[in-house]
Amino acid sequence: MTSTVDDAEQAARAAYDSRPLEVLARLGLAARGLVWLVLGLLAFSLARGVAADADQDGAFRALAHTPVGGPLLATLALGFLGYATWLLLSAAVGHRAETGATRLRHRAEGLVKGIFYLALCAGTVRFLLRGSGTGDVRSRTAQVLAHPGGRTAVALVGLVVVGVGLYMIAKAVTRRHADCLEHYRVPPRLRRPAVFVGAVGYLGRGLVVALVGAFLLRAAVLADARQAKGLDAALETVAQQPYGQVLLASAATGLLAFALWSFFEAAYRDL
């Protein structure tokens, strides 16, 4: 039994350190960048008063309408799967040079992110097969609220989403987002601009994610699924506020900055 476990661990480490998996993980980071690039452009359309679905399905739909839509979405799914695999293996056998709480924190982060990117891969595949990758946030929230303990579950999800948003904002403020780079490979003239763009990106994405979580919390408190909003509805709510067009354009700029940072990570992240 011990030998079998050791063999499995060695195989996992070999896969984690392999060049093919590194290439797939970088493809996943680039895929993330492309999706957020499209989301940022859709958000700018909303800021100009043009109707647009600035959510995951909206981004997939825009990509599907390109001349290479099908193969492009299939490539995105492969990239998300590759990055998810790398993250899950990092949770299992990665961070070997670290010890104690630091290793535990990084492995837990890899596990959570890995599950997220597996879900993103599944959503991309569903969109390829059905033309829809995710359900409506309100309808899903209503289904949860209808069950005993539903309000508590929605509130917990809202708290987690708000926490993720605040974590991203903290990374932007402290510039910790740059810790993942192989700095010796980054051209010196790009280092400071790239870190700045990444900070703007994490700040913009974190604010939007926290806003989505806040709407989930509101839905739980009021027991009203109509209060839950996905990314597109959250951005539309921003647009309806005083100076909403300016606020929405700022949010769109943050999303585009995060897209650029994702491309930069794809090239220079330490994998």
Tab-separated table of C-alpha atoms in Angstrom:
chain	number	residue	atom	x	y	z
A	1	MET	CA	0.000	0.000	0.000
A	2	THR	CA	2.783	2.419	0.931
A	3	SER	CA	4.589	1.613	-2.308
A	4	THR	CA	1.445	2.345	-4.312
A	5	VAL	CA	0.999	5.704	-2.586
A	6	ASP	CA	4.652	6.573	-3.173
A	7	ASP	CA	4.390	5.618	-6.843
A	8	ALA	CA	1.258	7.765	-7.236
A	9	GLU	CA	2.983	10.706	-5.566
A	10	GLN	CA	6.040	10.355	-7.814
A	11	ALA	CA	3.806	10.202	-10.881
A	12	ALA	CA	1.948	13.314	-9.723
A	13	ARG	CA	5.220	15.173	-9.166
A	14	ALA	CA	6.511	14.114	-12.577
A	15	ALA	CA	3.327	15.388	-14.222
A	16	TYR	CA	3.420	18.619	-12.187
A	17	ASP	CA	7.001	19.306	-13.279
A	18	SER	CA	6.491	18.261	-16.909
A	19	ARG	CA	6.904	20.610	-19.840
A	20	PRO	CA	3.602	19.625	-21.559
A	21	LEU	CA	1.589	20.519	-18.454
A	22	GLU	CA	3.454	23.825	-18.177
A	23	VAL	CA	2.489	24.652	-21.756
A	24	LEU	CA	-1.158	23.801	-21.072
A	25	ALA	CA	-1.147	25.879	-17.882
A	26	ARG	CA	0.223	28.880	-19.778
A	27	LEU	CA	-2.457	28.329	-22.403
A	28	GLY	CA	-5.028	28.444	-19.599
A	29	LEU	CA	-3.684	31.776	-18.341
A	30	ALA	CA	-3.834	33.169	-21.871
A	31	ALA	CA	-7.398	31.825	-22.197
A	32	ARG	CA	-8.312	33.632	-18.980
A	33	GLY	CA	-6.866	36.800	-20.438
A	34	LEU	CA	-8.911	36.471	-23.629
A	35	VAL	CA	-12.170	35.989	-21.714
A	36	TRP	CA	-11.528	39.022	-19.509
A	37	LEU	CA	-10.478	41.047	-22.547
A	38	VAL	CA	-13.861	40.381	-24.134
A	39	LEU	CA	-15.634	41.103	-20.830
A	40	GLY	CA	-13.822	44.429	-20.584
A	41	LEU	CA	-14.847	45.374	-24.116
A	42	LEU	CA	-18.459	44.396	-23.390
A	43	ALA	CA	-18.361	46.526	-20.232
A	44	PHE	CA	-17.162	49.474	-22.318
A	45	SER	CA	-20.131	48.887	-24.627
A	46	LEU	CA	-22.429	49.167	-21.610
A	47	ALA	CA	-20.669	52.376	-20.585
A	48	ARG	CA	-21.461	53.816	-24.044
A	49	GLY	CA	-25.111	52.879	-23.646
A	50	VAL	CA	-24.952	49.905	-26.026
A	51	ALA	CA	-26.786	46.777	-24.855
A	52	ALA	CA	-24.361	43.926	-24.158
A	53	ASP	CA	-24.231	40.736	-22.094
A	54	ALA	CA	-21.112	41.424	-20.032
A	55	ASP	CA	-20.893	37.989	-18.435
A	56	GLN	CA	-19.212	34.653	-19.112
A	57	ASP	CA	-21.825	33.485	-21.598
A	58	GLY	CA	-21.718	36.868	-23.304
A	59	ALA	CA	-17.953	36.571	-23.710
A	60	PHE	CA	-18.278	33.014	-25.069
A	61	ARG	CA	-21.016	34.166	-27.453
A	62	ALA	CA	-18.830	36.973	-28.775
A	63	LEU	CA	-15.930	34.565	-29.319
A	64	ALA	CA	-18.226	31.983	-30.935
A	65	HIS	CA	-19.259	34.551	-33.553
A	66	THR	CA	-15.685	34.935	-34.791
A	67	PRO	CA	-14.605	32.989	-37.916
A	68	VAL	CA	-12.759	30.477	-35.702
A	69	GLY	CA	-15.329	30.435	-32.904
A	70	GLY	CA	-15.664	26.681	-32.401
A	71	PRO	CA	-11.954	25.809	-32.439
A	72	LEU	CA	-11.201	28.891	-30.322
A	73	LEU	CA	-13.659	27.854	-27.602
A	74	ALA	CA	-12.307	24.296	-27.695
A	75	THR	CA	-8.804	25.718	-27.199
A	76	LEU	CA	-10.036	27.773	-24.259
A	77	ALA	CA	-11.551	24.658	-22.688
A	78	LEU	CA	-8.274	22.782	-23.135
A	79	GLY	CA	-6.350	25.648	-21.580
A	80	PHE	CA	-8.691	25.881	-18.604
A	81	LEU	CA	-8.396	22.122	-18.103
A	82	GLY	CA	-4.595	22.310	-18.278
A	83	TYR	CA	-4.407	25.166	-15.784
A	84	ALA	CA	-6.897	23.429	-13.471
A	85	THR	CA	-4.792	20.257	-13.584
A	86	TRP	CA	-1.638	22.200	-12.757
A	87	LEU	CA	-3.383	23.936	-9.840
A	88	LEU	CA	-4.764	20.690	-8.433
A	89	LEU	CA	-1.379	18.997	-8.686
A	90	SER	CA	0.185	22.006	-6.970
A	91	ALA	CA	-2.329	21.469	-4.162
A	92	ALA	CA	-1.324	17.803	-3.925
A	93	VAL	CA	2.443	17.819	-4.399
A	94	GLY	CA	3.521	21.413	-5.036
A	95	HIS	CA	5.317	24.016	-2.917
A	96	ARG	CA	7.800	21.452	-1.697
A	97	ALA	CA	10.363	24.098	-0.710
A	98	GLU	CA	7.870	25.683	1.689
A	99	THR	CA	6.914	24.454	5.138
A	100	GLY	CA	4.141	24.748	7.687
A	101	ALA	CA	1.369	27.288	7.310
A	102	THR	CA	2.810	28.790	4.103
A	103	ARG	CA	2.706	25.469	2.266
A	104	LEU	CA	-0.773	24.729	3.615
A	105	ARG	CA	-2.079	28.141	2.503
A	106	HIS	CA	-0.639	27.847	-1.002
A	107	ARG	CA	-1.917	24.292	-1.428
A	108	ALA	CA	-5.392	25.269	-0.228
A	109	GLU	CA	-5.385	28.186	-2.654
A	110	GLY	CA	-4.374	25.827	-5.465
A	111	LEU	CA	-7.229	23.467	-4.589
A	112	VAL	CA	-9.875	26.208	-4.616
A	113	LYS	CA	-8.588	27.733	-7.842
A	114	GLY	CA	-8.272	24.319	-9.454
A	115	ILE	CA	-11.925	23.540	-8.753
A	116	PHE	CA	-12.906	26.948	-10.134
A	117	TYR	CA	-11.037	26.412	-13.401
A	118	LEU	CA	-12.463	22.898	-13.736
A	119	ALA	CA	-15.910	24.495	-13.503
A	120	LEU	CA	-14.860	27.115	-16.058
A	121	CYS	CA	-13.702	24.354	-18.401
A	122	ALA	CA	-17.031	22.565	-17.944
A	123	GLY	CA	-18.910	25.798	-18.639
A	124	THR	CA	-16.942	26.296	-21.857
A	125	VAL	CA	-17.704	22.754	-22.992
A	126	ARG	CA	-21.402	23.192	-22.166
A	127	PHE	CA	-21.472	26.369	-24.220
A	128	LEU	CA	-19.893	24.540	-27.156
A	129	LEU	CA	-22.535	21.810	-26.943
A	130	ARG	CA	-25.620	23.788	-25.957
A	131	GLY	CA	-24.938	27.474	-26.578
A	132	SER	CA	-25.141	28.214	-22.850
A	133	GLY	CA	-22.462	27.684	-20.241
A	134	THR	CA	-23.999	28.933	-17.000
A	135	GLY	CA	-27.490	29.335	-15.652
A	136	ASP	CA	-29.065	32.615	-14.602
A	137	VAL	CA	-27.830	33.748	-11.184
A	138	ARG	CA	-31.302	34.706	-10.041
A	139	SER	CA	-32.883	31.382	-10.981
A	140	ARG	CA	-30.108	29.416	-9.280
A	141	THR	CA	-30.371	31.609	-6.186
A	142	ALA	CA	-34.152	31.086	-6.140
A	143	GLN	CA	-33.655	27.306	-6.255
A	144	VAL	CA	-31.288	27.445	-3.268
A	145	LEU	CA	-33.535	29.809	-1.294
A	146	ALA	CA	-36.451	27.405	-1.745
A	147	HIS	CA	-34.689	24.734	0.335
A	148	PRO	CA	-34.398	24.651	4.147
A	149	GLY	CA	-31.264	26.534	5.108
A	150	GLY	CA	-31.195	28.170	1.700
A	151	ARG	CA	-30.802	31.689	3.041
A	152	THR	CA	-27.803	30.593	5.101
A	153	ALA	CA	-26.244	28.860	2.091
A	154	VAL	CA	-26.697	31.920	-0.145
A	155	ALA	CA	-25.311	34.163	2.604
A	156	LEU	CA	-22.247	31.941	2.991
A	157	VAL	CA	-21.648	31.972	-0.758
A	158	GLY	CA	-22.037	35.745	-0.764
A	159	LEU	CA	-19.533	36.095	2.071
A	160	VAL	CA	-17.045	33.879	0.235
A	161	VAL	CA	-17.437	35.881	-2.985
A	162	VAL	CA	-17.005	39.171	-1.110
A	163	GLY	CA	-13.946	37.698	0.600
A	164	VAL	CA	-12.449	36.699	-2.740
A	165	GLY	CA	-13.022	40.210	-4.049
A	166	LEU	CA	-11.395	41.780	-1.002
A	167	TYR	CA	-8.472	39.339	-1.303
A	168	MET	CA	-7.925	40.493	-4.892
A	169	ILE	CA	-8.033	44.122	-3.802
A	170	ALA	CA	-5.478	43.381	-1.071
A	171	LYS	CA	-3.189	41.730	-3.640
A	172	ALA	CA	-3.442	44.856	-5.777
A	173	VAL	CA	-2.645	47.210	-2.910
A	174	THR	CA	0.309	45.170	-1.621
A	175	ARG	CA	1.541	44.231	-5.142
A	176	ARG	CA	1.609	40.575	-4.073
A	177	HIS	CA	0.229	39.615	-7.454
A	178	ALA	CA	3.752	39.990	-8.826
A	179	ASP	CA	5.220	37.352	-6.489
A	180	CYS	CA	4.289	34.570	-8.917
A	181	LEU	CA	6.559	35.814	-11.714
A	182	GLU	CA	9.961	34.523	-12.783
A	183	HIS	CA	11.414	38.012	-12.438
A	184	TYR	CA	14.761	37.150	-14.017
A	185	ARG	CA	12.940	36.376	-17.283
A	186	VAL	CA	10.962	39.628	-17.381
A	187	PRO	CA	12.551	42.339	-19.560
A	188	PRO	CA	13.600	45.177	-17.203
A	189	ARG	CA	11.667	47.804	-19.163
A	190	LEU	CA	8.429	45.846	-18.656
A	191	ARG	CA	8.663	45.090	-14.947
A	192	ARG	CA	7.217	48.234	-13.392
A	193	PRO	CA	4.546	48.882	-16.067
A	194	ALA	CA	3.399	45.265	-15.933
A	195	VAL	CA	3.127	45.235	-12.132
A	196	PHE	CA	1.159	48.505	-12.281
A	197	VAL	CA	-1.228	47.105	-14.907
A	198	GLY	CA	-1.655	43.970	-12.808
A	199	ALA	CA	-2.488	46.054	-9.736
A	200	VAL	CA	-5.117	48.003	-11.676
A	201	GLY	CA	-6.489	44.731	-12.994
A	202	TYR	CA	-6.730	43.028	-9.619
A	203	LEU	CA	-8.292	46.158	-8.119
A	204	GLY	CA	-10.934	46.365	-10.857
A	205	ARG	CA	-11.713	42.654	-10.825
A	206	GLY	CA	-11.780	42.571	-7.024
A	207	LEU	CA	-14.276	45.437	-6.817
A	208	VAL	CA	-16.591	43.806	-9.351
A	209	VAL	CA	-16.401	40.399	-7.652
A	210	ALA	CA	-17.061	41.953	-4.233
A	211	LEU	CA	-20.078	43.761	-5.698
A	212	VAL	CA	-21.519	40.482	-6.999
A	213	GLY	CA	-21.024	38.959	-3.538
A	214	ALA	CA	-22.748	41.921	-1.906
A	215	PHE	CA	-25.823	41.376	-4.091
A	216	LEU	CA	-25.893	37.712	-3.036
A	217	LEU	CA	-25.784	38.769	0.614
A	218	ARG	CA	-28.647	41.184	-0.022
A	219	ALA	CA	-30.655	38.381	-1.635
A	220	ALA	CA	-30.057	36.184	1.433
A	221	VAL	CA	-31.003	38.893	3.933
A	222	LEU	CA	-34.220	39.783	2.075
A	223	ALA	CA	-34.952	36.183	1.002
A	224	ASP	CA	-35.456	37.616	-2.488
A	225	ALA	CA	-33.638	35.989	-5.403
A	226	ARG	CA	-34.355	39.068	-7.517
A	227	GLN	CA	-31.668	40.894	-5.523
A	228	ALA	CA	-28.961	38.486	-6.752
A	229	LYS	CA	-27.027	39.753	-9.736
A	230	GLY	CA	-24.392	38.247	-11.962
A	231	LEU	CA	-21.541	40.216	-13.473
A	232	ASP	CA	-23.643	41.763	-16.250
A	233	ALA	CA	-26.462	42.883	-13.932
A	234	ALA	CA	-23.955	44.200	-11.393
A	235	LEU	CA	-22.303	46.318	-14.076
A	236	GLU	CA	-25.692	47.577	-15.248
A	237	THR	CA	-26.453	48.597	-11.656
A	238	VAL	CA	-23.197	50.566	-11.581
A	239	ALA	CA	-24.221	52.298	-14.805
A	240	GLN	CA	-27.475	53.448	-13.184
A	241	GLN	CA	-25.709	55.284	-10.355
A	242	PRO	CA	-24.730	58.979	-10.402
A	243	TYR	CA	-21.716	59.275	-12.720
A	244	GLY	CA	-22.472	55.671	-13.637
A	245	GLN	CA	-20.951	55.925	-17.105
A	246	VAL	CA	-17.646	57.080	-15.607
A	247	LEU	CA	-17.741	54.376	-12.929
A	248	LEU	CA	-18.537	51.692	-15.481
A	249	ALA	CA	-15.774	52.877	-17.813
A	250	SER	CA	-13.375	52.701	-14.852
A	251	ALA	CA	-14.523	49.163	-14.068
A	252	ALA	CA	-14.085	48.191	-17.724
A	253	THR	CA	-10.567	49.611	-17.664
A	254	GLY	CA	-9.802	47.424	-14.661
A	255	LEU	CA	-11.119	44.321	-16.442
A	256	LEU	CA	-8.998	45.077	-19.506
A	257	ALA	CA	-5.970	45.607	-17.267
A	258	PHE	CA	-6.571	42.206	-15.685
A	259	ALA	CA	-6.727	40.684	-19.164
A	260	LEU	CA	-3.334	42.196	-20.017
A	261	TRP	CA	-1.910	40.942	-16.732
A	262	SER	CA	-3.189	37.448	-17.538
A	263	PHE	CA	-1.316	37.496	-20.845
A	264	PHE	CA	1.785	38.679	-18.994
A	265	GLU	CA	1.395	35.837	-16.491
A	266	ALA	CA	1.034	33.367	-19.349
A	267	ALA	CA	4.468	34.429	-20.563
A	268	TYR	CA	6.371	34.943	-17.316
A	269	ARG	CA	4.664	33.128	-14.447
A	270	ASP	CA	6.811	30.744	-12.426
A	271	LEU	CA	5.354	27.331	-13.239
